[in-house]
Coordinates of C-alpha atoms in Angstrom, one line a residue:
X1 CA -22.0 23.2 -5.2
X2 CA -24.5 20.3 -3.9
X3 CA -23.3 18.0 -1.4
X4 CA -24.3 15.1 0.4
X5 CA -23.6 16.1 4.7
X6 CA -25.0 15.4 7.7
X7 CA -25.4 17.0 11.2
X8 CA -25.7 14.0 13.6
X9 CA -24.6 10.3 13.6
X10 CA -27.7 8.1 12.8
X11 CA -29.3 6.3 9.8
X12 CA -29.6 6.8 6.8
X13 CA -32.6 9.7 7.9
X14 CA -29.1 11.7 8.7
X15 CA -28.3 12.9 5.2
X16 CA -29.4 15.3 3.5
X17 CA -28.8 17.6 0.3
X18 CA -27.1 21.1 0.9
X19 CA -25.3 23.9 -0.7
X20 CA -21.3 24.1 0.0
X21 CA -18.6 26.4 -1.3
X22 CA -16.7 24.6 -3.9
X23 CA -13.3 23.7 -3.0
X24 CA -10.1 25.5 -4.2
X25 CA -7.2 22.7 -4.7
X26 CA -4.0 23.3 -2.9
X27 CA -0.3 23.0 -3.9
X28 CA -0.1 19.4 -5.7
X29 CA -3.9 18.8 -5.6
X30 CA -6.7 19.0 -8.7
X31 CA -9.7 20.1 -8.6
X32 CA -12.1 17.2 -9.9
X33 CA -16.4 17.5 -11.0
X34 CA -17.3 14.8 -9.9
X35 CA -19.6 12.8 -12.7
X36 CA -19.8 9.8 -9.8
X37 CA -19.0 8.2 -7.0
X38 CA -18.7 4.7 -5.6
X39 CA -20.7 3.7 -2.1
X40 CA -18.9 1.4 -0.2
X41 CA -19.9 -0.1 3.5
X42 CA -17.2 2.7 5.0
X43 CA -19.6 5.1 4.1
X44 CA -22.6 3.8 6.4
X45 CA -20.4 2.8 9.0
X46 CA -19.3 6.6 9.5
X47 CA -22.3 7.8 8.8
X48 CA -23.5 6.2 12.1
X49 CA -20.8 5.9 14.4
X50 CA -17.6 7.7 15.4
X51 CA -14.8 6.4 13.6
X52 CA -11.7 8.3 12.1
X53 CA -13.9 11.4 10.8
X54 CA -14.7 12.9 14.2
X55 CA -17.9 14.4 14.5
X56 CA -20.6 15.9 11.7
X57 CA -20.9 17.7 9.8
X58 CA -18.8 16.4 7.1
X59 CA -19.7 14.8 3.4
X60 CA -18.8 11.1 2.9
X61 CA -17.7 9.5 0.3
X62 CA -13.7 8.6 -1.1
X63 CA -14.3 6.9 -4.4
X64 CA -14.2 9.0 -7.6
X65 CA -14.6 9.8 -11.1
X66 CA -14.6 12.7 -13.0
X67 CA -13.3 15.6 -15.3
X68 CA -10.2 18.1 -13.8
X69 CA -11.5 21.2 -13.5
X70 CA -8.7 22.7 -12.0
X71 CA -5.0 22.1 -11.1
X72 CA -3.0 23.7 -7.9
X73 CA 0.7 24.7 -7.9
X74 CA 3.2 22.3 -8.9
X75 CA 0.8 19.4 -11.0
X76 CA 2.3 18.1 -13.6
X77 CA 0.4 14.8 -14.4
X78 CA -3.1 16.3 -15.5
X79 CA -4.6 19.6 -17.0
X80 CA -7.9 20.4 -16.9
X81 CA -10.1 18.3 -19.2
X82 CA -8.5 15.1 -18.1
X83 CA -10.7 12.6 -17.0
X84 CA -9.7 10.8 -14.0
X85 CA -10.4 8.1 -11.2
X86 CA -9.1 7.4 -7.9
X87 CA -9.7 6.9 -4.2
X88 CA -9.2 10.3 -2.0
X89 CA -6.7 9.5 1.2
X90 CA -8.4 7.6 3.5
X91 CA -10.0 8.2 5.8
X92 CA -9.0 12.1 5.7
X93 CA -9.5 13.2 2.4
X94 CA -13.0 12.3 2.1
X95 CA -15.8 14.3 0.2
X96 CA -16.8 12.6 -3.0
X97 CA -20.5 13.1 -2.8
X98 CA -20.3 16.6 -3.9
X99 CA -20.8 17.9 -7.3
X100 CA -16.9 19.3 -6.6
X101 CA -13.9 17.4 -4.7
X102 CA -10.2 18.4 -4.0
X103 CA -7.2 15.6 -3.6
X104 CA -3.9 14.9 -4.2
X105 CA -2.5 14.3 -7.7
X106 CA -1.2 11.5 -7.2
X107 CA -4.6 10.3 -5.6
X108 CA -5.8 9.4 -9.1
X109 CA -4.9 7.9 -12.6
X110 CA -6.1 8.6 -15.9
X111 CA -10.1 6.5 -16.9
X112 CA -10.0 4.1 -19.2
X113 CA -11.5 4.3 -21.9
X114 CA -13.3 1.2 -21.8
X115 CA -15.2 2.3 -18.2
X116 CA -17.3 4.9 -18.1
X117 CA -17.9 7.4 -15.1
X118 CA -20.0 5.5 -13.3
X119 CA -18.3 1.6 -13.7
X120 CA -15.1 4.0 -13.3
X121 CA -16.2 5.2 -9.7
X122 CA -17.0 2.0 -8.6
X123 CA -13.3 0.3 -8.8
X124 CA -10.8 2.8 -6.5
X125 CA -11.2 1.9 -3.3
X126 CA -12.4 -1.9 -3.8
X127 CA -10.2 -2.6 -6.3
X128 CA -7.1 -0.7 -4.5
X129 CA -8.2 -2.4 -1.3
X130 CA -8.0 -5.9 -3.0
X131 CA -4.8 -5.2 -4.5
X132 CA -3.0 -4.1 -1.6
X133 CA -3.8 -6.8 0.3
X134 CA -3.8 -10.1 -2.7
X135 CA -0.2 -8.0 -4.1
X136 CA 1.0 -5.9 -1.6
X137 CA 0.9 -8.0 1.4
X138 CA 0.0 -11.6 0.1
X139 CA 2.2 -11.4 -3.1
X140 CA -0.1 -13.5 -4.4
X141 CA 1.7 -16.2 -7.0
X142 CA 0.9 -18.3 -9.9
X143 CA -0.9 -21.8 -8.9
X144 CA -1.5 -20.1 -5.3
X145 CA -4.5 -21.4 -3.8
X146 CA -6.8 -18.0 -2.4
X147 CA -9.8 -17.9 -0.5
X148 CA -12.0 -15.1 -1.2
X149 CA -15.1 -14.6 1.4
X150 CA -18.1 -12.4 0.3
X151 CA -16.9 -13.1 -3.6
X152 CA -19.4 -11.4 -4.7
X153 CA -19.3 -8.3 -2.7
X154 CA -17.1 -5.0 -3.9
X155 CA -14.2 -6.1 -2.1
X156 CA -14.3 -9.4 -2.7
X157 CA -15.8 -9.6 -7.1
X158 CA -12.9 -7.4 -7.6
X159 CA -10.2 -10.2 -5.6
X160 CA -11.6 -13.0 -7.8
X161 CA -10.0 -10.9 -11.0
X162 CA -6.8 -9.8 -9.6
X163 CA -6.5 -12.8 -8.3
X164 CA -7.0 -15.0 -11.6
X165 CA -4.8 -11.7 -12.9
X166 CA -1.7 -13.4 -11.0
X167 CA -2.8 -16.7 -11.8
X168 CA -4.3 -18.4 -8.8
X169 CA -6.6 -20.8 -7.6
X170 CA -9.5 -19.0 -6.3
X171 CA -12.2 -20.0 -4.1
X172 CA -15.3 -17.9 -3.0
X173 CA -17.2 -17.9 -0.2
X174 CA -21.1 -16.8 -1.4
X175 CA -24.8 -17.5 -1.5
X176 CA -25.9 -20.4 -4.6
X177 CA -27.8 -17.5 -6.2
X178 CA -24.4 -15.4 -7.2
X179 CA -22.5 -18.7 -8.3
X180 CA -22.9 -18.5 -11.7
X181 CA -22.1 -14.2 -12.0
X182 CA -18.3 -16.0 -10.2
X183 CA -17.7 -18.6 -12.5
X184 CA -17.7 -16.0 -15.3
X185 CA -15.1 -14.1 -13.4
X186 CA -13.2 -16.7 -13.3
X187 CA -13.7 -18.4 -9.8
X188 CA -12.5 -21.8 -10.1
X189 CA -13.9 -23.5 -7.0
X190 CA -17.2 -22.1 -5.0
X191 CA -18.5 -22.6 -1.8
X192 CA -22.4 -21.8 -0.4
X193 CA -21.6 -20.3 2.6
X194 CA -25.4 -21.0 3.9
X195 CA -25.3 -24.8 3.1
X196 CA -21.9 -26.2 4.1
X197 CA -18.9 -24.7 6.9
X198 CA -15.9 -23.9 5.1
X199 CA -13.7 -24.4 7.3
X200 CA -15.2 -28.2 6.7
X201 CA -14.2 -28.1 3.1
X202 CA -11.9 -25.8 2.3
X203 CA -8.2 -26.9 3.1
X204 CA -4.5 -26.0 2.2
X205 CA -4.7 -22.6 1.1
X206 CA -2.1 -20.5 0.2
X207 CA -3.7 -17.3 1.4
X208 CA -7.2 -16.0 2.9
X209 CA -9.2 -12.5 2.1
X210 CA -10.9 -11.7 5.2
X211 CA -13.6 -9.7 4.1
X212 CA -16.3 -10.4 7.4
X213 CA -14.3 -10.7 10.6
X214 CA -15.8 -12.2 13.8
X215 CA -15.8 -16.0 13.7
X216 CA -15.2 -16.2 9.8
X217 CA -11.9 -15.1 10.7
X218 CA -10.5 -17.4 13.1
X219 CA -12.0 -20.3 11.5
X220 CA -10.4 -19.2 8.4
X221 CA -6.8 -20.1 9.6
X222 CA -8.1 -23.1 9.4
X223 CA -8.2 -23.4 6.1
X224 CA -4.6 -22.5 5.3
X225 CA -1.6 -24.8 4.7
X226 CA 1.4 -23.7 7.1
X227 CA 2.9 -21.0 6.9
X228 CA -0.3 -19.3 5.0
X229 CA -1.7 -16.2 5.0
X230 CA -4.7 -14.5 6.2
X231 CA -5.1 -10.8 5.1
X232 CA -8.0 -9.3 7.0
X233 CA -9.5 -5.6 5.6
X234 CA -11.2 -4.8 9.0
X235 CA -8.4 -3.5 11.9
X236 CA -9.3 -5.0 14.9
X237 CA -8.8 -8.0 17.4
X238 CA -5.3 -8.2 16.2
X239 CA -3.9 -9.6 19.1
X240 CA -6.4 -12.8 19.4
X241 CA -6.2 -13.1 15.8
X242 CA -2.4 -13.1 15.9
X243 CA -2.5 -15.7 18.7
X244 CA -5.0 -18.6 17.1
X245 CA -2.4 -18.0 14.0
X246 CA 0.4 -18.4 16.4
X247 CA -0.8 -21.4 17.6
X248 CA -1.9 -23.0 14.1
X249 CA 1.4 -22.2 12.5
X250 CA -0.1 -19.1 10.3
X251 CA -0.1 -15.8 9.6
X252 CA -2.4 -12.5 9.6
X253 CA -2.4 -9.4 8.6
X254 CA -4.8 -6.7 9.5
X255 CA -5.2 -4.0 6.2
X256 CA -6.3 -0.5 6.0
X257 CA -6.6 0.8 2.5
X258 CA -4.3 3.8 1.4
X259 CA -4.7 6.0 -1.5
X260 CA -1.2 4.8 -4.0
X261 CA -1.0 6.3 -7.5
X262 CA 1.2 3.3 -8.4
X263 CA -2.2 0.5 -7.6
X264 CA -4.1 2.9 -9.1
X265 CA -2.2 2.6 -12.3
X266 CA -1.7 -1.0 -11.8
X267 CA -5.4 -1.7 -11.5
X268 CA -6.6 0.7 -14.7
X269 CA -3.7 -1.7 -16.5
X270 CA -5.9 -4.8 -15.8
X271 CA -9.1 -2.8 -17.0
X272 CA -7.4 -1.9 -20.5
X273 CA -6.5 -5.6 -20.8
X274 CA -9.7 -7.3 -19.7
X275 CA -9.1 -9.0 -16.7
X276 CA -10.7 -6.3 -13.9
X277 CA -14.5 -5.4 -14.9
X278 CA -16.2 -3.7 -12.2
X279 CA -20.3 -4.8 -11.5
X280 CA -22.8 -1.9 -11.1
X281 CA -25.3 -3.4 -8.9
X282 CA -27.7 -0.1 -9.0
X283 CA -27.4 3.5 -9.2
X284 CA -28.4 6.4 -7.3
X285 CA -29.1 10.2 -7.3
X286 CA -28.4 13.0 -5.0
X287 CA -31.5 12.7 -3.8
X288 CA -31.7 9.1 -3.4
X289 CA -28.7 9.2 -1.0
X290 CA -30.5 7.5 1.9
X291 CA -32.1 4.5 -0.7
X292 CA -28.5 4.5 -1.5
X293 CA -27.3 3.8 1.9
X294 CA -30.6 1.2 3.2
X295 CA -29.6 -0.7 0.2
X296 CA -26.0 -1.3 0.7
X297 CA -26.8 -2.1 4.4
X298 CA -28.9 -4.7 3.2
X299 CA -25.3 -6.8 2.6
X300 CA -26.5 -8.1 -0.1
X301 CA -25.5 -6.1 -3.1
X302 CA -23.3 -8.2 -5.6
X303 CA -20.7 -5.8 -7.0
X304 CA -21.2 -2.1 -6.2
X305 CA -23.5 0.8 -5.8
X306 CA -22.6 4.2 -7.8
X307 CA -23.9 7.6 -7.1
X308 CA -24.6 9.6 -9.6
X309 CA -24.0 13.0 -9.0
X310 CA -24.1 14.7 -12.6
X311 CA -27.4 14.4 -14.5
X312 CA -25.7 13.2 -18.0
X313 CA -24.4 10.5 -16.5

């Protein structure tokens, strides 16, 4: 099968195209063909540093979508011919970018209908990673006020709908230029992050998604009423982080995204109703792996980048 994989930590220069074995799946795994799979900044940050993978070679990539091509011992949710999407474990169970990809069963949920492959693969691991921390974590309520920084971003276009989903207040943190894209997904208050502070403006929220770290972060427990809630997706500097909210009368949470059948489920819910609709920013082939990877680097994508790894797609 074609791959994506790389030798050496580096830029994007790193990956390359190559021939693999394709996988068999293991006891409770399936066997997906992969028809696409999202790109998300995970993907660019292991490609050039050591992180949780170890050292190259390995093939990036955790977010999926595709047709069963094969099921191991004891799967009883899907038989081949199902399509599916989902997030592999992470970090672990990566290996989308591959024409094949092994992972647990329960690492996926059935497509809806109303997505196809490649707005499919660009939900899992954004959308699961917003969910577990606005539901999971935050237990986000009606008439909640959120804060959502880098709105527009993967992370942060799909927190603006599962937010609105439970019936909150929410208020974005992005550039004038993507205002108007928010506002149709619902955003109810905005703020241009390059024009005005906002910690300045922003006040008496109910809970924060920390999508940036560094200084965004502490000043965001600022914003928050007592007793708030800051949910931060990047794992680190908990301990000065947990004593600014200390001293303000807060909370945070640091979040690593896990693969959960049940979000999974929960999230394709809110596609089949209407409320979660995932933004394609651009597409990408095999071979345009490394324009794939300069472009999300830029920081700048609104939504998502997909790659496309079968040609009908």
């Amino acid at each position: 099968m074609r791959a994506i994989s790389q030798d050496t930590l580096g830029g994007p220069e790193v990956l390359k195209e190559v021939e693999l074995p394709r996988p068999e799946p293991g006891p409770s795994e399936v066997l997906v063909r992969v028809h696409a799979a999202g790109l998300n900044p995970t993907d660019w940050k292991h490609r050039g540093h050591k992180l949780f993978l170890g050292p190259p070679p390995f093939v990036l990539g955790w977010d999926v979508s595709g047709v069963v091509e094969e099921t191991g011992t004891g799967v009883t949710l899907f038989k081949p011919g199902d399509e599916v999407f989902g997030m592999l474990p992470y970090p672990h169970g990566v290996g989308s970018h591959a024409e094949y990809v092994t992972g647990p069963a329960r690492a996926f949920t059935r497509k809806p209908s109303q997505l196809d492959h490649v707005q499919a693969a660009a939900v899992p691991l954004a959308a699961l990673t917003a969910w577990q921390a606005l539901v999971d974590t935050a237990q986000v309520q009606p008439g909640q006020r959120v804060l959502v920084h880098a709105a527009a971003g993967g992370v942060g276009h799909m927190a603006v709908q599962i937010a609105k989903a439970r019936g909150a207040y929410v208020i974005g943190t992005a550039s004038e230029g993507k205002h108007e894209f928010l506002r149709a997904l619902g955003a109810d208050e905005l703020v241009d992050y390059r024009e005005v502070d906002f910690a300045d403006v922003v006040r008496d929220v109910d809970v924060v998604l920390d999508t940036i770290a560094g200084d965004t972060r502490t000043r965001s427990l600022r914003t928050l009423r007592p007793g708030g809630l800051l949910v931060s997706i990047l794992p680190y500097g908990k301990e000065e982080l947990d004593a600014e909210a200390e001293r303000l009368g807060v909370r945070a949470e640091l979040l690593l995204v896990e693969a959960d059948h049940a979000g999974m489920n929960a999230i394709a819910d809110l596609v089949e109703q209407g409320a979660l609709r995932p933004r394609v920013e651009a597409t990408f082939t095999m071979p345009e792996i490394r324009k794939a990877h300069e472009a999300g680097e830029t920081g700048r994508t609104t939504g998502k980048l997909v790659l496309v790894v079968r040609d009908d797609e």
